[in-house]
Amino acid sequence: MSDDILIKNERLAVAVSPLGAETRSLTSKDGREWLWDGDPAYWTGRAPILFPIVGKAPDNRVTIEGMAFPMQQHGFARKNVFALEDSSSSSCRFRLDPTDETRLAYPFEFSLSITHALSDATLTVTAEVENRDDRPMPFGFGFHPAFRWPMPGLTRGHVHHIALANRAAPAMIRLRDGLLDLTPLASPFSGGLLALDHDYFEEDAMIFPEGAGDRLSLSAEDGPSLHFRFENLPNLALWTKPGAPYICVEPWHGMAAAHGKGPAIEDRPFTVTLPAGKSARFGWSVTIDG
C-alpha cells in the first residue's frame, strides 16, 4: 500500500491514507494535532468512511433483492485501498471501484470518490457515490471522524461542549445489542447545548436521527473551538469508549438496522436509493478556531 498523501496550506496540514481514504492527521501550523491518533489501547480508527452501510446488520448479513450477503459493521469501504485520482498541494481525491471481493458482499457497480480539500483553517471532506449499475442501488453512507477530547493542550477536567447551531433539543435513540432501538428518549441537549460527560457513553453511542441540523461546534471552556458543517447528512451520532481521550462527531445518511425490521438493506432507516446512472454527494467540514 502507498504512503499517506500529505496536503497543506498556511494554516493546516492533513494526511490521508489510501486505505479507506481515511483522514489520518489534522495538524495546525503551531503543531497541535486535532484528530485522534488511533491508539489501539482504545480504538484504532481515526476517521473511517462508512459504506455501503452504517452500523451493524443482523448476524452481519444484509439482504438485497431477497438474496443474503455478508456485511460487516459499517461496510467494507474502510477496509479497502482506494486509488489516488488527483492531488495538489492542498487537495486530494481517492476513488474506490468494485472488486470481485466487494461484489460478494454488495452486488452493484458503483464508484465512491473521497476528496479532502483545505481552505484557510477549514478542512472539507466530500464523498460522491455514483450508481454505475442498471438498477436502483440502496446504501447507507456516513463519516466517523474522531477528535481529541480533551483538546490539545488541555486537561481531562476541562469542560467541553457540543453546541447545535439550530439550538434544538433533538430526541435521542440508543443501540441494543448493536441494533437500533427506535424508542425515542429525552434529549440530552438544552437550548442546543450539551456538556460532554463520559457517563453518557456507558450505553454506547448517542444517536440523533433527526433535528440536530447541519452545523455544530465542539468547544472547550476558555479554549479552542471546532466548527462543523454537514451536507446531505441528516443523522448525527456522538460516540467514544467510556474514559477514552477522543470524541467522534459522526454525520450519517443511514443508520444501523432496527430491531424487528429484518436484514433488507432498503429497510434500514434513512437508506439512500440511487437510480441507475445517478450520483449523490455527502460532505463535512471542520474549521479550527483557537
PDB file of C-alpha atoms in Angstrom:
ATOM      1  CA  MET A   1       0.000   0.000   0.000  1.00  0.00           C
ATOM      2  CA  SER A   2       1.220   3.505  -0.823  1.00  0.00           C
ATOM      3  CA  ASP A   3       2.191   6.040   1.799  1.00  0.00           C
ATOM      4  CA  ASP A   4      -0.223   8.652   3.110  1.00  0.00           C
ATOM      5  CA  ILE A   5      -0.837  11.700   0.941  1.00  0.00           C
ATOM      6  CA  LEU A   6       0.011  14.973   2.683  1.00  0.00           C
ATOM      7  CA  ILE A   7      -1.847  18.169   1.822  1.00  0.00           C
ATOM      8  CA  LYS A   8      -1.266  21.522   3.484  1.00  0.00           C
ATOM      9  CA  ASN A   9      -1.691  25.275   3.363  1.00  0.00           C
ATOM     10  CA  GLU A  10      -0.587  28.184   5.577  1.00  0.00           C
ATOM     11  CA  ARG A  11      -2.883  27.076   8.426  1.00  0.00           C
ATOM     12  CA  LEU A  12      -3.316  23.305   8.310  1.00  0.00           C
ATOM     13  CA  ALA A  13      -1.671  20.028   7.296  1.00  0.00           C
ATOM     14  CA  VAL A  14      -3.661  16.850   6.663  1.00  0.00           C
ATOM     15  CA  ALA A  15      -2.551  13.276   5.993  1.00  0.00           C
ATOM     16  CA  VAL A  16      -4.878  10.926   4.096  1.00  0.00           C
ATOM     17  CA  SER A  17      -4.353   7.181   3.781  1.00  0.00           C
ATOM     18  CA  PRO A  18      -5.171   5.197   0.632  1.00  0.00           C
ATOM     19  CA  LEU A  19      -6.593   2.545   2.983  1.00  0.00           C
ATOM     20  CA  GLY A  20     -10.199   3.615   3.315  1.00  0.00           C
ATOM     21  CA  ALA A  21      -9.378   7.136   2.068  1.00  0.00           C
ATOM     22  CA  GLU A  22      -9.199   7.859   5.783  1.00  0.00           C
ATOM     23  CA  THR A  23      -8.089  11.150   7.311  1.00  0.00           C
ATOM     24  CA  ARG A  24      -5.103  10.203   9.442  1.00  0.00           C
ATOM     25  CA  SER A  25      -3.915  13.536  10.838  1.00  0.00           C
ATOM     26  CA  LEU A  26      -5.147  17.110  11.134  1.00  0.00           C
ATOM     27  CA  THR A  27      -2.470  19.482  12.391  1.00  0.00           C
ATOM     28  CA  SER A  28      -2.497  23.259  12.756  1.00  0.00           C
ATOM     29  CA  LYS A  29       0.565  25.369  11.948  1.00  0.00           C
ATOM     30  CA  ASP A  30       1.591  25.514  15.622  1.00  0.00           C
ATOM     31  CA  GLY A  31       1.954  21.721  15.663  1.00  0.00           C
ATOM     32  CA  ARG A  32      -1.247  20.878  17.555  1.00  0.00           C
ATOM     33  CA  GLU A  33      -2.850  17.604  16.430  1.00  0.00           C
ATOM     34  CA  TRP A  34      -6.660  17.713  16.496  1.00  0.00           C
ATOM     35  CA  LEU A  35      -7.517  14.271  15.209  1.00  0.00           C
ATOM     36  CA  TRP A  36      -7.441  11.154  17.379  1.00  0.00           C
ATOM     37  CA  ASP A  37      -4.247   9.130  16.878  1.00  0.00           C
ATOM     38  CA  GLY A  38      -5.742   5.623  16.704  1.00  0.00           C
ATOM     39  CA  ASP A  39      -4.141   4.311  19.902  1.00  0.00           C
ATOM     40  CA  PRO A  40      -5.014   0.573  19.864  1.00  0.00           C
ATOM     41  CA  ALA A  41      -5.449   0.622  23.631  1.00  0.00           C
ATOM     42  CA  TYR A  42      -8.792   2.319  22.908  1.00  0.00           C
ATOM     43  CA  TRP A  43      -9.749   2.289  19.223  1.00  0.00           C
ATOM     44  CA  THR A  44      -7.611   2.013  16.089  1.00  0.00           C
ATOM     45  CA  GLY A  45      -9.917   4.097  13.893  1.00  0.00           C
ATOM     46  CA  ARG A  46      -9.358   7.771  13.197  1.00  0.00           C
ATOM     47  CA  ALA A  47     -11.923   8.853  10.614  1.00  0.00           C
ATOM     48  CA  PRO A  48     -13.304   5.808   8.770  1.00  0.00           C
ATOM     49  CA  ILE A  49     -15.663   6.082   5.793  1.00  0.00           C
ATOM     50  CA  LEU A  50     -18.882   4.103   6.294  1.00  0.00           C
ATOM     51  CA  PHE A  51     -20.237   2.478   3.106  1.00  0.00           C
ATOM     52  CA  PRO A  52     -22.433   0.735   1.941  1.00  0.00           C
ATOM     53  CA  ILE A  53     -23.992   0.515   5.404  1.00  0.00           C
ATOM     54  CA  VAL A  54     -23.759   2.491   8.616  1.00  0.00           C
ATOM     55  CA  GLY A  55     -23.721   0.432  11.800  1.00  0.00           C
ATOM     56  CA  LYS A  56     -24.475  -3.258  12.156  1.00  0.00           C
ATOM     57  CA  ALA A  57     -26.650  -5.736  10.298  1.00  0.00           C
ATOM     58  CA  PRO A  58     -28.399  -8.670  11.992  1.00  0.00           C
ATOM     59  CA  ASP A  59     -25.930 -11.556  12.147  1.00  0.00           C
ATOM     60  CA  ASN A  60     -23.616  -9.459   9.930  1.00  0.00           C
ATOM     61  CA  ARG A  61     -25.788 -10.147   6.887  1.00  0.00           C
ATOM     62  CA  VAL A  62     -27.959  -7.973   4.650  1.00  0.00           C
ATOM     63  CA  THR A  63     -30.469  -8.962   2.021  1.00  0.00           C
ATOM     64  CA  ILE A  64     -30.629  -7.307  -1.387  1.00  0.00           C
ATOM     65  CA  GLU A  65     -33.481  -8.189  -3.752  1.00  0.00           C
ATOM     66  CA  GLY A  66     -34.236 -11.118  -1.468  1.00  0.00           C
ATOM     67  CA  MET A  67     -30.719 -12.583  -1.530  1.00  0.00           C
ATOM     68  CA  ALA A  68     -28.437 -12.693   1.543  1.00  0.00           C
ATOM     69  CA  PHE A  69     -24.930 -11.222   1.557  1.00  0.00           C
ATOM     70  CA  PRO A  70     -22.259 -10.985   4.297  1.00  0.00           C
ATOM     71  CA  MET A  71     -21.759  -7.433   5.558  1.00  0.00           C
ATOM     72  CA  GLN A  72     -19.600  -6.388   8.479  1.00  0.00           C
ATOM     73  CA  GLN A  73     -20.331  -3.387  10.687  1.00  0.00           C
ATOM     74  CA  HIS A  74     -20.001  -0.072   8.803  1.00  0.00           C
ATOM     75  CA  GLY A  75     -19.440  -1.838   5.482  1.00  0.00           C
ATOM     76  CA  PHE A  76     -16.274  -2.517   3.536  1.00  0.00           C
ATOM     77  CA  ALA A  77     -15.017   0.860   2.259  1.00  0.00           C
ATOM     78  CA  ARG A  78     -12.834   1.423   5.326  1.00  0.00           C
ATOM     79  CA  LYS A  79     -11.051  -1.905   4.714  1.00  0.00           C
ATOM     80  CA  ASN A  80     -10.289  -1.345   1.013  1.00  0.00           C
ATOM     81  CA  VAL A  81      -7.451   0.509  -0.686  1.00  0.00           C
ATOM     82  CA  PHE A  82      -8.622   3.463  -2.771  1.00  0.00           C
ATOM     83  CA  ALA A  83      -6.847   4.615  -5.926  1.00  0.00           C
ATOM     84  CA  LEU A  84      -5.412   8.132  -5.947  1.00  0.00           C
ATOM     85  CA  GLU A  85      -7.243  10.019  -8.727  1.00  0.00           C
ATOM     86  CA  ASP A  86      -5.858  13.511  -8.285  1.00  0.00           C
ATOM     87  CA  SER A  87      -3.768  15.551  -5.868  1.00  0.00           C
ATOM     88  CA  SER A  88      -2.381  19.036  -5.439  1.00  0.00           C
ATOM     89  CA  SER A  89      -0.644  20.833  -2.602  1.00  0.00           C
ATOM     90  CA  SER A  90      -3.962  21.464  -0.815  1.00  0.00           C
ATOM     91  CA  SER A  91      -6.348  18.742  -2.036  1.00  0.00           C
ATOM     92  CA  CYS A  92      -6.523  15.080  -2.978  1.00  0.00           C
ATOM     93  CA  ARG A  93      -9.156  12.719  -4.351  1.00  0.00           C
ATOM     94  CA  PHE A  94      -9.302   8.943  -3.932  1.00  0.00           C
ATOM     95  CA  ARG A  95     -11.700   6.522  -5.649  1.00  0.00           C
ATOM     96  CA  LEU A  96     -12.956   3.028  -4.865  1.00  0.00           C
ATOM     97  CA  ASP A  97     -14.448   0.878  -7.622  1.00  0.00           C
ATOM     98  CA  PRO A  98     -15.989  -2.584  -7.202  1.00  0.00           C
ATOM     99  CA  THR A  99     -13.772  -5.654  -6.960  1.00  0.00           C
ATOM    100  CA  ASP A 100     -14.558  -9.344  -7.027  1.00  0.00           C
ATOM    101  CA  GLU A 101     -14.440  -9.241  -3.233  1.00  0.00           C
ATOM    102  CA  THR A 102     -16.824  -6.280  -2.826  1.00  0.00           C
ATOM    103  CA  ARG A 103     -19.301  -7.865  -5.250  1.00  0.00           C
ATOM    104  CA  LEU A 104     -19.583 -10.864  -2.924  1.00  0.00           C
ATOM    105  CA  ALA A 105     -20.972  -8.533  -0.251  1.00  0.00           C
ATOM    106  CA  TYR A 106     -22.621  -5.856  -2.382  1.00  0.00           C
ATOM    107  CA  PRO A 107     -23.555  -6.883  -5.944  1.00  0.00           C
ATOM    108  CA  PHE A 108     -23.581  -3.440  -7.541  1.00  0.00           C
ATOM    109  CA  GLU A 109     -21.377  -1.493  -9.898  1.00  0.00           C
ATOM    110  CA  PHE A 110     -20.544   1.785  -8.155  1.00  0.00           C
ATOM    111  CA  SER A 111     -17.909   4.455  -7.762  1.00  0.00           C
ATOM    112  CA  LEU A 112     -17.065   6.058  -4.411  1.00  0.00           C
ATOM    113  CA  SER A 113     -14.829   9.143  -4.521  1.00  0.00           C
ATOM    114  CA  ILE A 114     -13.495  10.899  -1.417  1.00  0.00           C
ATOM    115  CA  THR A 115     -11.997  14.396  -1.689  1.00  0.00           C
ATOM    116  CA  HIS A 116     -10.050  16.221   1.024  1.00  0.00           C
ATOM    117  CA  ALA A 117      -9.522  19.954   0.461  1.00  0.00           C
ATOM    118  CA  LEU A 118      -8.047  22.757   2.570  1.00  0.00           C
ATOM    119  CA  SER A 119      -9.029  26.413   2.579  1.00  0.00           C
ATOM    120  CA  ASP A 120      -7.585  28.684   5.255  1.00  0.00           C
ATOM    121  CA  ALA A 121      -8.354  26.999   8.620  1.00  0.00           C
ATOM    122  CA  THR A 122     -11.015  24.656   7.163  1.00  0.00           C
ATOM    123  CA  LEU A 123     -10.796  21.034   6.085  1.00  0.00           C
ATOM    124  CA  THR A 124     -13.623  19.839   3.827  1.00  0.00           C
ATOM    125  CA  VAL A 125     -14.181  16.145   3.126  1.00  0.00           C
ATOM    126  CA  THR A 126     -16.598  15.330   0.314  1.00  0.00           C
ATOM    127  CA  ALA A 127     -17.904  11.987  -0.910  1.00  0.00           C
ATOM    128  CA  GLU A 128     -19.578  11.212  -4.220  1.00  0.00           C
ATOM    129  CA  VAL A 129     -21.363   7.905  -4.700  1.00  0.00           C
ATOM    130  CA  GLU A 130     -22.269   7.018  -8.284  1.00  0.00           C
ATOM    131  CA  ASN A 131     -24.584   4.179  -9.296  1.00  0.00           C
ATOM    132  CA  ARG A 132     -22.987   2.624 -12.375  1.00  0.00           C
ATOM    133  CA  ASP A 133     -25.399  -0.280 -12.364  1.00  0.00           C
ATOM    134  CA  ASP A 134     -28.577  -0.712 -14.439  1.00  0.00           C
ATOM    135  CA  ARG A 135     -30.917  -0.907 -11.405  1.00  0.00           C
ATOM    136  CA  PRO A 136     -31.614   1.153  -8.291  1.00  0.00           C
ATOM    137  CA  MET A 137     -28.828   0.927  -5.698  1.00  0.00           C
ATOM    138  CA  PRO A 138     -29.665   1.124  -1.958  1.00  0.00           C
ATOM    139  CA  PHE A 139     -26.943   2.081   0.536  1.00  0.00           C
ATOM    140  CA  GLY A 140     -26.109   3.997   3.666  1.00  0.00           C
ATOM    141  CA  PHE A 141     -23.225   6.431   3.971  1.00  0.00           C
ATOM    142  CA  GLY A 142     -21.502   8.089   6.889  1.00  0.00           C
ATOM    143  CA  PHE A 143     -18.384   9.796   8.221  1.00  0.00           C
ATOM    144  CA  HIS A 144     -16.811   8.771  11.541  1.00  0.00           C
ATOM    145  CA  PRO A 145     -14.071  11.318  12.453  1.00  0.00           C
ATOM    146  CA  ALA A 146     -12.646  11.233  15.970  1.00  0.00           C
ATOM    147  CA  PHE A 147     -11.198  14.293  17.704  1.00  0.00           C
ATOM    148  CA  ARG A 148      -9.076  14.655  20.792  1.00  0.00           C
ATOM    149  CA  TRP A 149     -11.040  15.063  23.999  1.00  0.00           C
ATOM    150  CA  PRO A 150      -9.649  16.906  25.842  1.00  0.00           C
ATOM    151  CA  MET A 151      -8.477  19.180  23.056  1.00  0.00           C
ATOM    152  CA  PRO A 152      -4.732  19.702  22.509  1.00  0.00           C
ATOM    153  CA  GLY A 153      -3.020  21.346  25.449  1.00  0.00           C
ATOM    154  CA  LEU A 154      -5.980  20.877  27.817  1.00  0.00           C
ATOM    155  CA  THR A 155      -6.506  18.509  30.733  1.00  0.00           C
ATOM    156  CA  ARG A 156      -9.176  15.869  31.249  1.00  0.00           C
ATOM    157  CA  GLY A 157     -11.091  18.017  33.739  1.00  0.00           C
ATOM    158  CA  HIS A 158     -11.618  20.815  31.212  1.00  0.00           C
ATOM    159  CA  VAL A 159     -15.320  21.131  30.302  1.00  0.00           C
ATOM    160  CA  HIS A 160     -16.142  20.532  26.624  1.00  0.00           C
ATOM    161  CA  HIS A 161     -19.461  21.304  24.943  1.00  0.00           C
ATOM    162  CA  ILE A 162     -21.324  20.329  21.807  1.00  0.00           C
ATOM    163  CA  ALA A 163     -23.447  23.261  20.606  1.00  0.00           C
ATOM    164  CA  LEU A 164     -26.032  22.846  17.851  1.00  0.00           C
ATOM    165  CA  ALA A 165     -26.368  25.918  15.658  1.00  0.00           C
ATOM    166  CA  ASN A 166     -30.150  25.462  15.495  1.00  0.00           C
ATOM    167  CA  ARG A 167     -30.360  25.436  19.329  1.00  0.00           C
ATOM    168  CA  ALA A 168     -32.608  22.387  19.152  1.00  0.00           C
ATOM    169  CA  ALA A 169     -33.157  19.548  21.598  1.00  0.00           C
ATOM    170  CA  PRO A 170     -33.367  16.560  19.222  1.00  0.00           C
ATOM    171  CA  ALA A 171     -34.692  13.261  20.543  1.00  0.00           C
ATOM    172  CA  MET A 172     -32.100  10.559  21.114  1.00  0.00           C
ATOM    173  CA  ILE A 173     -32.157   6.824  20.459  1.00  0.00           C
ATOM    174  CA  ARG A 174     -29.766   4.089  21.540  1.00  0.00           C
ATOM    175  CA  LEU A 175     -28.360   0.807  20.298  1.00  0.00           C
ATOM    176  CA  ARG A 176     -29.380  -2.504  21.845  1.00  0.00           C
ATOM    177  CA  ASP A 177     -27.046  -5.402  21.054  1.00  0.00           C
ATOM    178  CA  GLY A 178     -25.656  -3.288  18.212  1.00  0.00           C
ATOM    179  CA  LEU A 179     -29.024  -2.692  16.528  1.00  0.00           C
ATOM    180  CA  LEU A 180     -31.248   0.367  16.803  1.00  0.00           C
ATOM    181  CA  ASP A 181     -33.884   0.639  19.477  1.00  0.00           C
ATOM    182  CA  LEU A 182     -36.210   3.163  17.839  1.00  0.00           C
ATOM    183  CA  THR A 183     -37.820   4.189  21.146  1.00  0.00           C
ATOM    184  CA  PRO A 184     -37.253   7.962  21.380  1.00  0.00           C
ATOM    185  CA  LEU A 185     -35.542   9.146  24.551  1.00  0.00           C
ATOM    186  CA  ALA A 186     -35.354  12.569  26.144  1.00  0.00           C
ATOM    187  CA  SER A 187     -32.819  14.851  24.553  1.00  0.00           C
ATOM    188  CA  PRO A 188     -29.590  15.489  26.480  1.00  0.00           C
ATOM    189  CA  PHE A 189     -29.410  18.902  24.769  1.00  0.00           C
ATOM    190  CA  SER A 190     -30.871  22.017  26.336  1.00  0.00           C
ATOM    191  CA  GLY A 191     -31.138  25.027  24.066  1.00  0.00           C
ATOM    192  CA  GLY A 192     -28.824  23.209  21.687  1.00  0.00           C
ATOM    193  CA  LEU A 193     -26.078  22.805  24.309  1.00  0.00           C
ATOM    194  CA  LEU A 194     -24.618  19.589  25.721  1.00  0.00           C
ATOM    195  CA  ALA A 195     -21.770  19.374  28.247  1.00  0.00           C
ATOM    196  CA  LEU A 196     -19.843  16.210  27.351  1.00  0.00           C
ATOM    197  CA  ASP A 197     -19.548  13.568  30.047  1.00  0.00           C
ATOM    198  CA  HIS A 198     -18.072  10.073  29.714  1.00  0.00           C
ATOM    199  CA  ASP A 199     -21.061   8.680  31.610  1.00  0.00           C
ATOM    200  CA  TYR A 200     -23.222   9.385  28.556  1.00  0.00           C
ATOM    201  CA  PHE A 201     -21.366   6.683  26.633  1.00  0.00           C
ATOM    202  CA  GLU A 202     -21.765   3.812  29.085  1.00  0.00           C
ATOM    203  CA  GLU A 203     -24.668   2.736  26.845  1.00  0.00           C
ATOM    204  CA  ASP A 204     -22.719   3.136  23.596  1.00  0.00           C
ATOM    205  CA  ALA A 205     -23.357   5.906  21.049  1.00  0.00           C
ATOM    206  CA  MET A 206     -25.790   8.781  21.427  1.00  0.00           C
ATOM    207  CA  ILE A 207     -27.784   8.812  18.180  1.00  0.00           C
ATOM    208  CA  PHE A 208     -29.964  11.653  16.927  1.00  0.00           C
ATOM    209  CA  PRO A 209     -31.979  10.517  13.889  1.00  0.00           C
ATOM    210  CA  GLU A 210     -33.332  13.964  13.060  1.00  0.00           C
ATOM    211  CA  GLY A 211     -33.250  17.552  14.204  1.00  0.00           C
ATOM    212  CA  ALA A 212     -29.583  18.145  15.044  1.00  0.00           C
ATOM    213  CA  GLY A 213     -29.207  20.352  11.954  1.00  0.00           C
ATOM    214  CA  ASP A 214     -26.294  20.838   9.602  1.00  0.00           C
ATOM    215  CA  ARG A 215     -23.962  22.854  11.844  1.00  0.00           C
ATOM    216  CA  LEU A 216     -22.488  22.347  15.303  1.00  0.00           C
ATOM    217  CA  SER A 217     -19.450  23.277  17.369  1.00  0.00           C
ATOM    218  CA  LEU A 218     -17.198  21.310  19.692  1.00  0.00           C
ATOM    219  CA  SER A 219     -15.602  23.728  22.112  1.00  0.00           C
ATOM    220  CA  ALA A 220     -13.602  23.764  25.322  1.00  0.00           C
ATOM    221  CA  GLU A 221     -14.445  26.224  28.047  1.00  0.00           C
ATOM    222  CA  ASP A 222     -11.986  29.138  27.751  1.00  0.00           C
ATOM    223  CA  GLY A 223     -10.282  27.190  24.971  1.00  0.00           C
ATOM    224  CA  PRO A 224     -10.437  26.451  21.253  1.00  0.00           C
ATOM    225  CA  SER A 225     -13.460  25.508  19.147  1.00  0.00           C
ATOM    226  CA  LEU A 226     -14.070  23.254  16.164  1.00  0.00           C
ATOM    227  CA  HIS A 227     -16.923  24.363  13.903  1.00  0.00           C
ATOM    228  CA  PHE A 228     -18.592  21.693  11.761  1.00  0.00           C
ATOM    229  CA  ARG A 229     -20.860  21.835   8.712  1.00  0.00           C
ATOM    230  CA  PHE A 230     -22.628  18.847   7.164  1.00  0.00           C
ATOM    231  CA  GLU A 231     -24.005  18.329   3.659  1.00  0.00           C
ATOM    232  CA  ASN A 232     -26.815  15.843   2.952  1.00  0.00           C
ATOM    233  CA  LEU A 233     -26.248  14.080   6.282  1.00  0.00           C
ATOM    234  CA  PRO A 234     -29.449  14.241   8.357  1.00  0.00           C
ATOM    235  CA  ASN A 235     -28.398  11.871  11.179  1.00  0.00           C
ATOM    236  CA  LEU A 236     -25.872  12.572  13.939  1.00  0.00           C
ATOM    237  CA  ALA A 237     -24.106  10.317  16.404  1.00  0.00           C
ATOM    238  CA  LEU A 238     -21.679  11.111  19.208  1.00  0.00           C
ATOM    239  CA  TRP A 239     -19.503   8.262  20.458  1.00  0.00           C
ATOM    240  CA  THR A 240     -16.472   7.300  22.453  1.00  0.00           C
ATOM    241  CA  LYS A 241     -15.431   4.377  24.566  1.00  0.00           C
ATOM    242  CA  PRO A 242     -16.027   5.434  28.184  1.00  0.00           C
ATOM    243  CA  GLY A 243     -12.856   7.020  29.518  1.00  0.00           C
ATOM    244  CA  ALA A 244     -11.130   7.180  26.125  1.00  0.00           C
ATOM    245  CA  PRO A 245      -9.499  10.535  25.166  1.00  0.00           C
ATOM    246  CA  TYR A 246     -11.490  11.169  21.980  1.00  0.00           C
ATOM    247  CA  ILE A 247     -14.985  12.089  20.816  1.00  0.00           C
ATOM    248  CA  CYS A 248     -16.435  11.030  17.482  1.00  0.00           C
ATOM    249  CA  VAL A 249     -18.701  13.518  15.717  1.00  0.00           C
ATOM    250  CA  GLU A 250     -20.465  11.320  13.162  1.00  0.00           C
ATOM    251  CA  PRO A 251     -22.802  12.686  10.472  1.00  0.00           C
ATOM    252  CA  TRP A 252     -24.679   9.955   8.583  1.00  0.00           C
ATOM    253  CA  HIS A 253     -27.271   9.320   5.902  1.00  0.00           C
ATOM    254  CA  GLY A 254     -28.409   5.901   7.072  1.00  0.00           C
ATOM    255  CA  MET A 255     -28.232   4.032  10.349  1.00  0.00           C
ATOM    256  CA  ALA A 256     -27.900   0.537  11.783  1.00  0.00           C
ATOM    257  CA  ALA A 257     -30.646  -1.992  11.230  1.00  0.00           C
ATOM    258  CA  ALA A 258     -33.508  -1.616  13.676  1.00  0.00           C
ATOM    259  CA  HIS A 259     -34.800  -4.335  15.952  1.00  0.00           C
ATOM    260  CA  GLY A 260     -37.733  -6.122  14.355  1.00  0.00           C
ATOM    261  CA  LYS A 261     -37.146  -4.680  10.871  1.00  0.00           C
ATOM    262  CA  GLY A 262     -35.179  -7.540   9.277  1.00  0.00           C
ATOM    263  CA  PRO A 263     -31.970  -7.608   7.228  1.00  0.00           C
ATOM    264  CA  ALA A 264     -33.114  -5.920   3.991  1.00  0.00           C
ATOM    265  CA  ILE A 265     -30.730  -3.077   3.247  1.00  0.00           C
ATOM    266  CA  GLU A 266     -33.559  -0.880   1.929  1.00  0.00           C
ATOM    267  CA  ASP A 267     -35.432  -1.263   5.246  1.00  0.00           C
ATOM    268  CA  ARG A 268     -32.674   0.373   7.260  1.00  0.00           C
ATOM    269  CA  PRO A 269     -33.596   3.880   8.477  1.00  0.00           C
ATOM    270  CA  PHE A 270     -32.599   6.705   6.113  1.00  0.00           C
ATOM    271  CA  THR A 271     -31.303   4.377   3.398  1.00  0.00           C
ATOM    272  CA  VAL A 272     -30.440   6.174   0.152  1.00  0.00           C
ATOM    273  CA  THR A 273     -31.678   4.565  -3.080  1.00  0.00           C
ATOM    274  CA  LEU A 274     -29.929   5.890  -6.180  1.00  0.00           C
ATOM    275  CA  PRO A 275     -31.498   5.374  -9.607  1.00  0.00           C
ATOM    276  CA  ALA A 276     -29.287   3.837 -12.278  1.00  0.00           C
ATOM    277  CA  GLY A 277     -26.727   6.299 -13.624  1.00  0.00           C
ATOM    278  CA  LYS A 278     -27.259   8.850 -10.843  1.00  0.00           C
ATOM    279  CA  SER A 279     -24.946  10.074  -8.098  1.00  0.00           C
ATOM    280  CA  ALA A 280     -25.239  11.521  -4.589  1.00  0.00           C
ATOM    281  CA  ARG A 281     -22.926  13.851  -2.699  1.00  0.00           C
ATOM    282  CA  PHE A 282     -22.206  13.989   1.040  1.00  0.00           C
ATOM    283  CA  GLY A 283     -19.775  16.125   2.974  1.00  0.00           C
ATOM    284  CA  TRP A 284     -18.496  17.541   6.223  1.00  0.00           C
ATOM    285  CA  SER A 285     -16.097  20.305   7.093  1.00  0.00           C
ATOM    286  CA  VAL A 286     -14.339  21.463  10.211  1.00  0.00           C
ATOM    287  CA  THR A 287     -12.896  24.908  10.910  1.00  0.00           C
ATOM    288  CA  ILE A 288     -10.349  25.277  13.704  1.00  0.00           C
ATOM    289  CA  ASP A 289     -10.824  28.380  15.840  1.00  0.00           C
ATOM    290  CA  GLY A 290      -8.224  28.892  18.506  1.00  0.00           C
TER     291      GLY A 290
END
